[in-house]
């Protein structure tokens, strides 16, 4: 699924460059613990999280995430968005909570990391 | 970062500053780019980046500062992490998943869940850790690869 389709499914807004709309997502992970993201995600995984710190971007960069969705309407600082643009990492924000966001994407056919 | 000319294909050293949470993770990012430029297998690069990132966070969170030196040879990535600091009183405990002495501030950043050392060990082909109370910790990780394949 492309980021632009993800945006529609979870009513999200893209915070980074418009060309990120075309990025491909292969699986999804919901987590607030970055060590869990490091341990369990695969390449091109979309991370759903409530963590808006710079470490979410670093973690995404280290394990080649497809993008990061901030849930519950949490917005990162301009510095975090700038860093994501520099790292070419799509950032999205949705007002839906974590569980609902996971459910919407799962019912559209996006699998979890353990199912690939 | 400094590059050294040794028997290794390439050697790099990164200084890690205690308590610098803005720059934490930079060494792992830089190492990842170096390994990509050398054309190593993406799954090997991923393991090296994860191990380095977790080790870097440990130095930032728990030590008074240290460095990470990486030698890339024709068949392995050798990651040496040394810090000066309080040391680890009980290494067996620190290696258990879920055991952590990190503060609430660190946990709010998504770390300190007691998965750092277990994640490093999981990423490594060889793993060793020594710690001296009141002096510091030395962690060695080896990840095997075959260059050019």
PDB file of C-alpha atoms in Angstrom:
ATOM      1  CA  UNK A   1       0.000   0.000   0.000  1.00  0.00           C
ATOM      2  CA  UNK A   2       1.255   3.501  -0.774  1.00  0.00           C
ATOM      3  CA  UNK A   3       1.497   6.299   1.800  1.00  0.00           C
ATOM      4  CA  UNK A   4      -1.224   8.239  -0.047  1.00  0.00           C
ATOM      5  CA  UNK A   5      -3.634   5.304   0.473  1.00  0.00           C
ATOM      6  CA  UNK A   6      -2.594   5.042   4.152  1.00  0.00           C
ATOM      7  CA  UNK A   7      -3.472   8.740   4.554  1.00  0.00           C
ATOM      8  CA  UNK A   8      -7.030   8.106   3.409  1.00  0.00           C
ATOM      9  CA  UNK A   9      -7.557   4.973   5.486  1.00  0.00           C
ATOM     10  CA  UNK A  10      -6.493   6.570   8.791  1.00  0.00           C
ATOM     11  CA  UNK A  11      -7.547  10.193   8.041  1.00  0.00           C
ATOM     12  CA  UNK A  12      -3.943  11.339   8.358  1.00  0.00           C
ATOM     13  CA  UNK A  13      -1.977  14.362   7.262  1.00  0.00           C
ATOM     14  CA  UNK A  14       1.489  14.151   5.667  1.00  0.00           C
ATOM     15  CA  UNK A  15       3.994  16.381   7.511  1.00  0.00           C
ATOM     16  CA  UNK A  16       6.944  15.852   5.174  1.00  0.00           C
ATOM     17  CA  UNK A  17       7.681  16.249   1.438  1.00  0.00           C
ATOM     18  CA  UNK A  18       4.789  15.662  -1.017  1.00  0.00           C
ATOM     19  CA  UNK A  19       6.828  13.043  -2.927  1.00  0.00           C
ATOM     20  CA  UNK A  20       6.540  10.791   0.149  1.00  0.00           C
ATOM     21  CA  UNK A  21       2.942  10.118  -0.981  1.00  0.00           C
ATOM     22  CA  UNK A  22       4.237   7.524  -3.442  1.00  0.00           C
ATOM     23  CA  UNK A  23       6.287   5.508  -0.900  1.00  0.00           C
ATOM     24  CA  UNK A  24       5.421   1.852  -0.484  1.00  0.00           C
ATOM     25  CA  UNK A  25       4.508   0.289   2.890  1.00  0.00           C
ATOM     26  CA  UNK A  26       4.898  -3.490   3.304  1.00  0.00           C
ATOM     27  CA  UNK A  27       3.892  -3.995   6.950  1.00  0.00           C
ATOM     28  CA  UNK A  28       2.866  -2.116  10.089  1.00  0.00           C
ATOM     29  CA  UNK A  29       4.032  -2.041  13.719  1.00  0.00           C
ATOM     30  CA  UNK A  30       2.461  -0.196  16.662  1.00  0.00           C
ATOM     31  CA  UNK A  31       4.950   0.581  19.481  1.00  0.00           C
ATOM     32  CA  UNK A  32       6.187   3.254  21.859  1.00  0.00           C
ATOM     33  CA  UNK A  33       9.320   1.348  22.851  1.00  0.00           C
ATOM     34  CA  UNK A  34      12.119   1.976  20.385  1.00  0.00           C
ATOM     35  CA  UNK A  35      13.988  -1.183  21.400  1.00  0.00           C
ATOM     36  CA  UNK A  36      10.925  -3.203  20.373  1.00  0.00           C
ATOM     37  CA  UNK A  37      10.918  -1.418  17.017  1.00  0.00           C
ATOM     38  CA  UNK A  38      14.610  -2.281  16.592  1.00  0.00           C
ATOM     39  CA  UNK A  39      14.003  -5.913  17.539  1.00  0.00           C
ATOM     40  CA  UNK A  40      10.821  -6.730  15.660  1.00  0.00           C
ATOM     41  CA  UNK A  41      10.285  -4.572  12.575  1.00  0.00           C
ATOM     42  CA  UNK A  42      11.339  -5.415   9.044  1.00  0.00           C
ATOM     43  CA  UNK A  43      12.402  -3.163   6.187  1.00  0.00           C
ATOM     44  CA  UNK A  44       9.616  -0.918   4.804  1.00  0.00           C
ATOM     45  CA  UNK A  45       7.545  -1.200   7.983  1.00  0.00           C
ATOM     46  CA  UNK A  46       5.290   1.719   8.890  1.00  0.00           C
ATOM     47  CA  UNK A  47       5.587   2.585  12.596  1.00  0.00           C
ATOM     48  CA  UNK A  48       2.515   3.819  14.484  1.00  0.00           C
ATOM     49  CA  UNK A  49       3.574   5.509  17.721  1.00  0.00           C
ATOM     50  CA  UNK A  50       2.815   8.155  20.310  1.00  0.00           C
ATOM     51  CA  UNK A  51       6.510   8.984  20.645  1.00  0.00           C
ATOM     52  CA  UNK A  52       7.314  12.261  18.889  1.00  0.00           C
ATOM     53  CA  UNK A  53      10.941  12.624  19.995  1.00  0.00           C
ATOM     54  CA  UNK A  54      13.981  12.772  17.743  1.00  0.00           C
ATOM     55  CA  UNK A  55      14.707   9.164  18.729  1.00  0.00           C
ATOM     56  CA  UNK A  56      11.674   7.985  16.730  1.00  0.00           C
ATOM     57  CA  UNK A  57      13.363   9.411  13.614  1.00  0.00           C
ATOM     58  CA  UNK A  58      16.761   7.925  14.489  1.00  0.00           C
ATOM     59  CA  UNK A  59      15.193   4.535  15.098  1.00  0.00           C
ATOM     60  CA  UNK A  60      13.337   4.726  11.779  1.00  0.00           C
ATOM     61  CA  UNK A  61      16.565   5.572   9.994  1.00  0.00           C
ATOM     62  CA  UNK A  62      18.512   2.727  11.625  1.00  0.00           C
ATOM     63  CA  UNK A  63      16.018   0.033  10.585  1.00  0.00           C
ATOM     64  CA  UNK A  64      14.803   1.537   7.272  1.00  0.00           C
ATOM     65  CA  UNK A  65      11.197   2.124   8.266  1.00  0.00           C
ATOM     66  CA  UNK A  66       8.763   3.135   5.510  1.00  0.00           C
ATOM     67  CA  UNK A  67       7.517   6.015   7.655  1.00  0.00           C
ATOM     68  CA  UNK A  68       6.227   7.049  11.071  1.00  0.00           C
ATOM     69  CA  UNK A  69       2.596   7.817  11.980  1.00  0.00           C
ATOM     70  CA  UNK A  70       2.034   9.839  15.152  1.00  0.00           C
ATOM     71  CA  UNK A  71      -1.275   8.812  16.709  1.00  0.00           C
ATOM     72  CA  UNK A  72      -3.752  10.609  19.012  1.00  0.00           C
ATOM     73  CA  UNK A  73      -3.036  13.844  17.114  1.00  0.00           C
ATOM     74  CA  UNK A  74       0.420  14.236  18.655  1.00  0.00           C
ATOM     75  CA  UNK A  75       2.587  16.549  16.569  1.00  0.00           C
ATOM     76  CA  UNK A  76       6.375  16.495  16.565  1.00  0.00           C
ATOM     77  CA  UNK A  77       8.452  19.684  16.861  1.00  0.00           C
ATOM     78  CA  UNK A  78       9.565  21.506  13.671  1.00  0.00           C
ATOM     79  CA  UNK A  79      13.115  20.215  14.335  1.00  0.00           C
ATOM     80  CA  UNK A  80      11.878  16.620  14.201  1.00  0.00           C
ATOM     81  CA  UNK A  81      10.005  17.268  10.929  1.00  0.00           C
ATOM     82  CA  UNK A  82      13.085  18.951   9.463  1.00  0.00           C
ATOM     83  CA  UNK A  83      15.267  15.992  10.411  1.00  0.00           C
ATOM     84  CA  UNK A  84      12.774  13.570   8.833  1.00  0.00           C
ATOM     85  CA  UNK A  85      12.837  15.578   5.594  1.00  0.00           C
ATOM     86  CA  UNK A  86      16.648  15.478   5.640  1.00  0.00           C
ATOM     87  CA  UNK A  87      16.564  11.720   6.220  1.00  0.00           C
ATOM     88  CA  UNK A  88      13.862  11.364   3.533  1.00  0.00           C
ATOM     89  CA  UNK A  89      11.496   9.702   6.030  1.00  0.00           C
ATOM     90  CA  UNK A  90       7.710  10.197   5.635  1.00  0.00           C
ATOM     91  CA  UNK A  91       5.944  11.495   8.785  1.00  0.00           C
ATOM     92  CA  UNK A  92       2.173  11.376   9.230  1.00  0.00           C
ATOM     93  CA  UNK A  93      -0.179  12.473  11.974  1.00  0.00           C
ATOM     94  CA  UNK A  94      -3.664  11.104  12.675  1.00  0.00           C
ATOM     95  CA  UNK A  95      -6.144  12.029  15.401  1.00  0.00           C
ATOM     96  CA  UNK A  96      -7.131   8.354  15.848  1.00  0.00           C
ATOM     97  CA  UNK A  97      -5.666   6.481  18.868  1.00  0.00           C
ATOM     98  CA  UNK A  98      -3.115   3.693  18.389  1.00  0.00           C
ATOM     99  CA  UNK A  99      -5.479   0.729  18.531  1.00  0.00           C
ATOM    100  CA  UNK A 100      -8.009   2.197  16.107  1.00  0.00           C
ATOM    101  CA  UNK A 101      -5.265   3.224  13.675  1.00  0.00           C
ATOM    102  CA  UNK A 102      -3.807  -0.299  13.747  1.00  0.00           C
ATOM    103  CA  UNK A 103      -7.269  -1.796  13.182  1.00  0.00           C
ATOM    104  CA  UNK A 104      -8.087   0.424  10.193  1.00  0.00           C
ATOM    105  CA  UNK A 105      -4.848  -0.513   8.426  1.00  0.00           C
ATOM    106  CA  UNK A 106      -5.104  -4.201   9.328  1.00  0.00           C
ATOM    107  CA  UNK A 107      -8.611  -4.513   7.911  1.00  0.00           C
ATOM    108  CA  UNK A 108      -7.290  -2.983   4.656  1.00  0.00           C
ATOM    109  CA  UNK A 109      -4.892  -5.904   4.307  1.00  0.00           C
ATOM    110  CA  UNK A 110      -1.639  -4.528   5.758  1.00  0.00           C
ATOM    111  CA  UNK A 111      -0.025  -7.262   7.856  1.00  0.00           C
ATOM    112  CA  UNK A 112       2.053  -7.113  11.029  1.00  0.00           C
ATOM    113  CA  UNK A 113       5.828  -7.674  10.960  1.00  0.00           C
ATOM    114  CA  UNK A 114       5.488 -11.182  12.433  1.00  0.00           C
ATOM    115  CA  UNK A 115       3.152 -12.257   9.635  1.00  0.00           C
ATOM    116  CA  UNK A 116       5.479 -11.544   6.717  1.00  0.00           C
TER     117      UNK A 116
ATOM    118  CA  UNK B   1      34.527  10.347  13.126  1.00  0.00           C
ATOM    119  CA  UNK B   2      38.111   9.409  12.378  1.00  0.00           C
ATOM    120  CA  UNK B   3      39.257   6.820   9.864  1.00  0.00           C
ATOM    121  CA  UNK B   4      42.358   4.739  10.576  1.00  0.00           C
ATOM    122  CA  UNK B   5      44.544   2.747   8.251  1.00  0.00           C
ATOM    123  CA  UNK B   6      44.939  -0.740   9.780  1.00  0.00           C
ATOM    124  CA  UNK B   7      44.666  -4.302   8.513  1.00  0.00           C
ATOM    125  CA  UNK B   8      40.947  -3.731   8.358  1.00  0.00           C
ATOM    126  CA  UNK B   9      39.241  -2.678   5.110  1.00  0.00           C
ATOM    127  CA  UNK B  10      38.109   0.337   7.051  1.00  0.00           C
ATOM    128  CA  UNK B  11      38.113   1.551  10.650  1.00  0.00           C
ATOM    129  CA  UNK B  12      36.042   4.312  12.183  1.00  0.00           C
ATOM    130  CA  UNK B  13      35.734   5.735  15.696  1.00  0.00           C
ATOM    131  CA  UNK B  14      32.845   7.752  17.079  1.00  0.00           C
ATOM    132  CA  UNK B  15      32.995   9.731  20.322  1.00  0.00           C
ATOM    133  CA  UNK B  16      29.813   9.387  22.378  1.00  0.00           C
ATOM    134  CA  UNK B  17      28.812  12.189  24.759  1.00  0.00           C
ATOM    135  CA  UNK B  18      26.967  11.266  27.952  1.00  0.00           C
ATOM    136  CA  UNK B  19      23.487  12.744  28.266  1.00  0.00           C
ATOM    137  CA  UNK B  20      23.384  14.139  24.700  1.00  0.00           C
ATOM    138  CA  UNK B  21      19.992  12.810  23.615  1.00  0.00           C
ATOM    139  CA  UNK B  22      19.797  15.041  20.549  1.00  0.00           C
ATOM    140  CA  UNK B  23      22.884  13.502  18.955  1.00  0.00           C
ATOM    141  CA  UNK B  24      22.292  10.006  20.346  1.00  0.00           C
ATOM    142  CA  UNK B  25      22.014   7.658  17.392  1.00  0.00           C
ATOM    143  CA  UNK B  26      24.299   9.676  15.106  1.00  0.00           C
ATOM    144  CA  UNK B  27      27.117   7.148  15.341  1.00  0.00           C
ATOM    145  CA  UNK B  28      24.794   4.313  14.297  1.00  0.00           C
ATOM    146  CA  UNK B  29      23.471   6.412  11.387  1.00  0.00           C
ATOM    147  CA  UNK B  30      26.989   7.265  10.215  1.00  0.00           C
ATOM    148  CA  UNK B  31      28.174   3.669  10.530  1.00  0.00           C
ATOM    149  CA  UNK B  32      25.189   2.527   8.514  1.00  0.00           C
ATOM    150  CA  UNK B  33      26.145   4.862   5.653  1.00  0.00           C
ATOM    151  CA  UNK B  34      29.748   3.622   5.732  1.00  0.00           C
ATOM    152  CA  UNK B  35      28.578  -0.006   5.514  1.00  0.00           C
ATOM    153  CA  UNK B  36      26.197   0.866   2.680  1.00  0.00           C
ATOM    154  CA  UNK B  37      29.041   2.522   0.768  1.00  0.00           C
ATOM    155  CA  UNK B  38      31.095  -0.664   1.225  1.00  0.00           C
ATOM    156  CA  UNK B  39      28.221  -2.573  -0.386  1.00  0.00           C
ATOM    157  CA  UNK B  40      27.535  -4.983   2.480  1.00  0.00           C
ATOM    158  CA  UNK B  41      24.370  -7.082   2.617  1.00  0.00           C
ATOM    159  CA  UNK B  42      21.384  -5.048   3.962  1.00  0.00           C
ATOM    160  CA  UNK B  43      20.547  -7.637   6.651  1.00  0.00           C
ATOM    161  CA  UNK B  44      24.151  -7.461   7.937  1.00  0.00           C
ATOM    162  CA  UNK B  45      24.046  -3.644   7.879  1.00  0.00           C
ATOM    163  CA  UNK B  46      20.770  -3.722   9.803  1.00  0.00           C
ATOM    164  CA  UNK B  47      22.225  -5.955  12.545  1.00  0.00           C
ATOM    165  CA  UNK B  48      25.331  -3.759  12.874  1.00  0.00           C
ATOM    166  CA  UNK B  49      23.229  -0.577  12.983  1.00  0.00           C
ATOM    167  CA  UNK B  50      20.878  -2.004  15.649  1.00  0.00           C
ATOM    168  CA  UNK B  51      23.757  -3.202  17.856  1.00  0.00           C
ATOM    169  CA  UNK B  52      25.578   0.125  17.516  1.00  0.00           C
ATOM    170  CA  UNK B  53      22.451   2.185  18.173  1.00  0.00           C
ATOM    171  CA  UNK B  54      21.573   0.281  21.354  1.00  0.00           C
ATOM    172  CA  UNK B  55      25.186   0.445  22.571  1.00  0.00           C
ATOM    173  CA  UNK B  56      25.281   4.151  21.803  1.00  0.00           C
ATOM    174  CA  UNK B  57      22.074   4.738  23.783  1.00  0.00           C
ATOM    175  CA  UNK B  58      23.542   2.785  26.721  1.00  0.00           C
ATOM    176  CA  UNK B  59      26.643   5.014  26.732  1.00  0.00           C
ATOM    177  CA  UNK B  60      24.516   8.191  26.481  1.00  0.00           C
ATOM    178  CA  UNK B  61      22.098   7.038  29.207  1.00  0.00           C
ATOM    179  CA  UNK B  62      24.327   5.280  31.738  1.00  0.00           C
ATOM    180  CA  UNK B  63      27.976   6.367  31.360  1.00  0.00           C
ATOM    181  CA  UNK B  64      30.092   9.494  31.709  1.00  0.00           C
ATOM    182  CA  UNK B  65      31.018   9.222  28.008  1.00  0.00           C
ATOM    183  CA  UNK B  66      32.889   6.861  25.746  1.00  0.00           C
ATOM    184  CA  UNK B  67      33.578   5.822  22.209  1.00  0.00           C
ATOM    185  CA  UNK B  68      32.580   3.235  19.634  1.00  0.00           C
ATOM    186  CA  UNK B  69      35.319   1.907  17.341  1.00  0.00           C
ATOM    187  CA  UNK B  70      34.419  -0.231  14.367  1.00  0.00           C
ATOM    188  CA  UNK B  71      36.795  -2.323  12.252  1.00  0.00           C
ATOM    189  CA  UNK B  72      35.365  -3.679   9.040  1.00  0.00           C
ATOM    190  CA  UNK B  73      37.440  -6.596   7.774  1.00  0.00           C
ATOM    191  CA  UNK B  74      36.918  -8.818   4.725  1.00  0.00           C
ATOM    192  CA  UNK B  75      34.721 -11.190   6.736  1.00  0.00           C
ATOM    193  CA  UNK B  76      33.509  -9.373   9.858  1.00  0.00           C
ATOM    194  CA  UNK B  77      32.378  -6.152  11.483  1.00  0.00           C
ATOM    195  CA  UNK B  78      34.058  -5.709  14.880  1.00  0.00           C
ATOM    196  CA  UNK B  79      32.313  -3.181  17.111  1.00  0.00           C
ATOM    197  CA  UNK B  80      34.110  -2.140  20.303  1.00  0.00           C
ATOM    198  CA  UNK B  81      32.257   0.108  22.757  1.00  0.00           C
ATOM    199  CA  UNK B  82      34.151   1.499  25.736  1.00  0.00           C
ATOM    200  CA  UNK B  83      32.906   3.943  28.316  1.00  0.00           C
ATOM    201  CA  UNK B  84      33.988   5.411  31.598  1.00  0.00           C
ATOM    202  CA  UNK B  85      31.231   5.344  34.152  1.00  0.00           C
ATOM    203  CA  UNK B  86      29.695   3.576  37.102  1.00  0.00           C
ATOM    204  CA  UNK B  87      29.898   0.121  35.464  1.00  0.00           C
ATOM    205  CA  UNK B  88      27.282  -2.625  35.629  1.00  0.00           C
ATOM    206  CA  UNK B  89      27.001  -4.296  39.079  1.00  0.00           C
ATOM    207  CA  UNK B  90      25.224  -7.432  37.827  1.00  0.00           C
ATOM    208  CA  UNK B  91      25.808  -8.247  34.147  1.00  0.00           C
ATOM    209  CA  UNK B  92      23.628 -11.380  34.260  1.00  0.00           C
ATOM    210  CA  UNK B  93      20.682  -9.252  35.352  1.00  0.00           C
ATOM    211  CA  UNK B  94      21.440  -6.547  32.778  1.00  0.00           C
ATOM    212  CA  UNK B  95      21.288  -9.180  30.050  1.00  0.00           C
ATOM    213  CA  UNK B  96      17.768 -10.246  31.058  1.00  0.00           C
ATOM    214  CA  UNK B  97      15.017  -8.867  28.856  1.00  0.00           C
ATOM    215  CA  UNK B  98      13.013  -6.272  30.753  1.00  0.00           C
ATOM    216  CA  UNK B  99      15.628  -5.467  33.405  1.00  0.00           C
ATOM    217  CA  UNK B 100      16.500  -1.775  33.414  1.00  0.00           C
ATOM    218  CA  UNK B 101      17.904   0.874  35.727  1.00  0.00           C
ATOM    219  CA  UNK B 102      17.033   3.758  33.380  1.00  0.00           C
ATOM    220  CA  UNK B 103      15.182   6.821  34.653  1.00  0.00           C
ATOM    221  CA  UNK B 104      11.609   7.800  33.829  1.00  0.00           C
ATOM    222  CA  UNK B 105      12.925  10.557  31.489  1.00  0.00           C
ATOM    223  CA  UNK B 106      14.777   7.968  29.428  1.00  0.00           C
ATOM    224  CA  UNK B 107      11.703   5.731  29.293  1.00  0.00           C
ATOM    225  CA  UNK B 108       9.647   8.637  27.963  1.00  0.00           C
ATOM    226  CA  UNK B 109      12.015   8.756  25.000  1.00  0.00           C
ATOM    227  CA  UNK B 110      11.184   5.133  24.196  1.00  0.00           C
ATOM    228  CA  UNK B 111      14.299   3.595  25.733  1.00  0.00           C
ATOM    229  CA  UNK B 112      15.150   2.022  29.053  1.00  0.00           C
ATOM    230  CA  UNK B 113      12.773  -0.915  28.617  1.00  0.00           C
ATOM    231  CA  UNK B 114      15.490  -3.422  29.405  1.00  0.00           C
ATOM    232  CA  UNK B 115      15.911  -4.559  25.806  1.00  0.00           C
ATOM    233  CA  UNK B 116      19.202  -2.866  24.918  1.00  0.00           C
ATOM    234  CA  UNK B 117      21.770  -5.548  25.778  1.00  0.00           C
ATOM    235  CA  UNK B 118      19.428  -8.405  24.730  1.00  0.00           C
ATOM    236  CA  UNK B 119      18.956  -6.672  21.341  1.00  0.00           C
ATOM    237  CA  UNK B 120      22.721  -6.254  20.963  1.00  0.00           C
ATOM    238  CA  UNK B 121      23.322  -9.913  21.797  1.00  0.00           C
ATOM    239  CA  UNK B 122      20.607 -10.976  19.341  1.00  0.00           C
ATOM    240  CA  UNK B 123      22.273  -8.964  16.548  1.00  0.00           C
ATOM    241  CA  UNK B 124      25.744 -10.380  17.215  1.00  0.00           C
ATOM    242  CA  UNK B 125      27.555 -13.529  16.110  1.00  0.00           C
ATOM    243  CA  UNK B 126      29.981 -13.031  19.017  1.00  0.00           C
ATOM    244  CA  UNK B 127      29.263 -10.892  22.039  1.00  0.00           C
ATOM    245  CA  UNK B 128      31.273 -10.150  25.168  1.00  0.00           C
ATOM    246  CA  UNK B 129      30.895  -7.641  27.948  1.00  0.00           C
ATOM    247  CA  UNK B 130      33.144  -6.720  30.850  1.00  0.00           C
ATOM    248  CA  UNK B 131      32.443  -4.108  33.453  1.00  0.00           C
ATOM    249  CA  UNK B 132      34.318  -2.687  36.393  1.00  0.00           C
ATOM    250  CA  UNK B 133      32.426  -0.902  39.130  1.00  0.00           C
ATOM    251  CA  UNK B 134      33.411   2.759  39.293  1.00  0.00           C
ATOM    252  CA  UNK B 135      35.466   2.516  36.098  1.00  0.00           C
ATOM    253  CA  UNK B 136      33.369   1.595  33.096  1.00  0.00           C
ATOM    254  CA  UNK B 137      32.178  -0.980  30.619  1.00  0.00           C
ATOM    255  CA  UNK B 138      33.682  -2.610  27.556  1.00  0.00           C
ATOM    256  CA  UNK B 139      31.425  -4.311  25.038  1.00  0.00           C
ATOM    257  CA  UNK B 140      32.606  -6.242  21.995  1.00  0.00           C
ATOM    258  CA  UNK B 141      30.367  -7.346  19.165  1.00  0.00           C
ATOM    259  CA  UNK B 142      31.346  -9.311  16.076  1.00  0.00           C
ATOM    260  CA  UNK B 143      29.059  -9.677  13.093  1.00  0.00           C
ATOM    261  CA  UNK B 144      30.230 -11.995  10.329  1.00  0.00           C
ATOM    262  CA  UNK B 145      29.763 -11.149   6.681  1.00  0.00           C
ATOM    263  CA  UNK B 146      31.260 -11.991   3.348  1.00  0.00           C
ATOM    264  CA  UNK B 147      32.351  -8.866   1.486  1.00  0.00           C
ATOM    265  CA  UNK B 148      31.067  -8.477  -2.036  1.00  0.00           C
ATOM    266  CA  UNK B 149      28.468 -11.267  -1.827  1.00  0.00           C
TER     267      UNK B 149
END
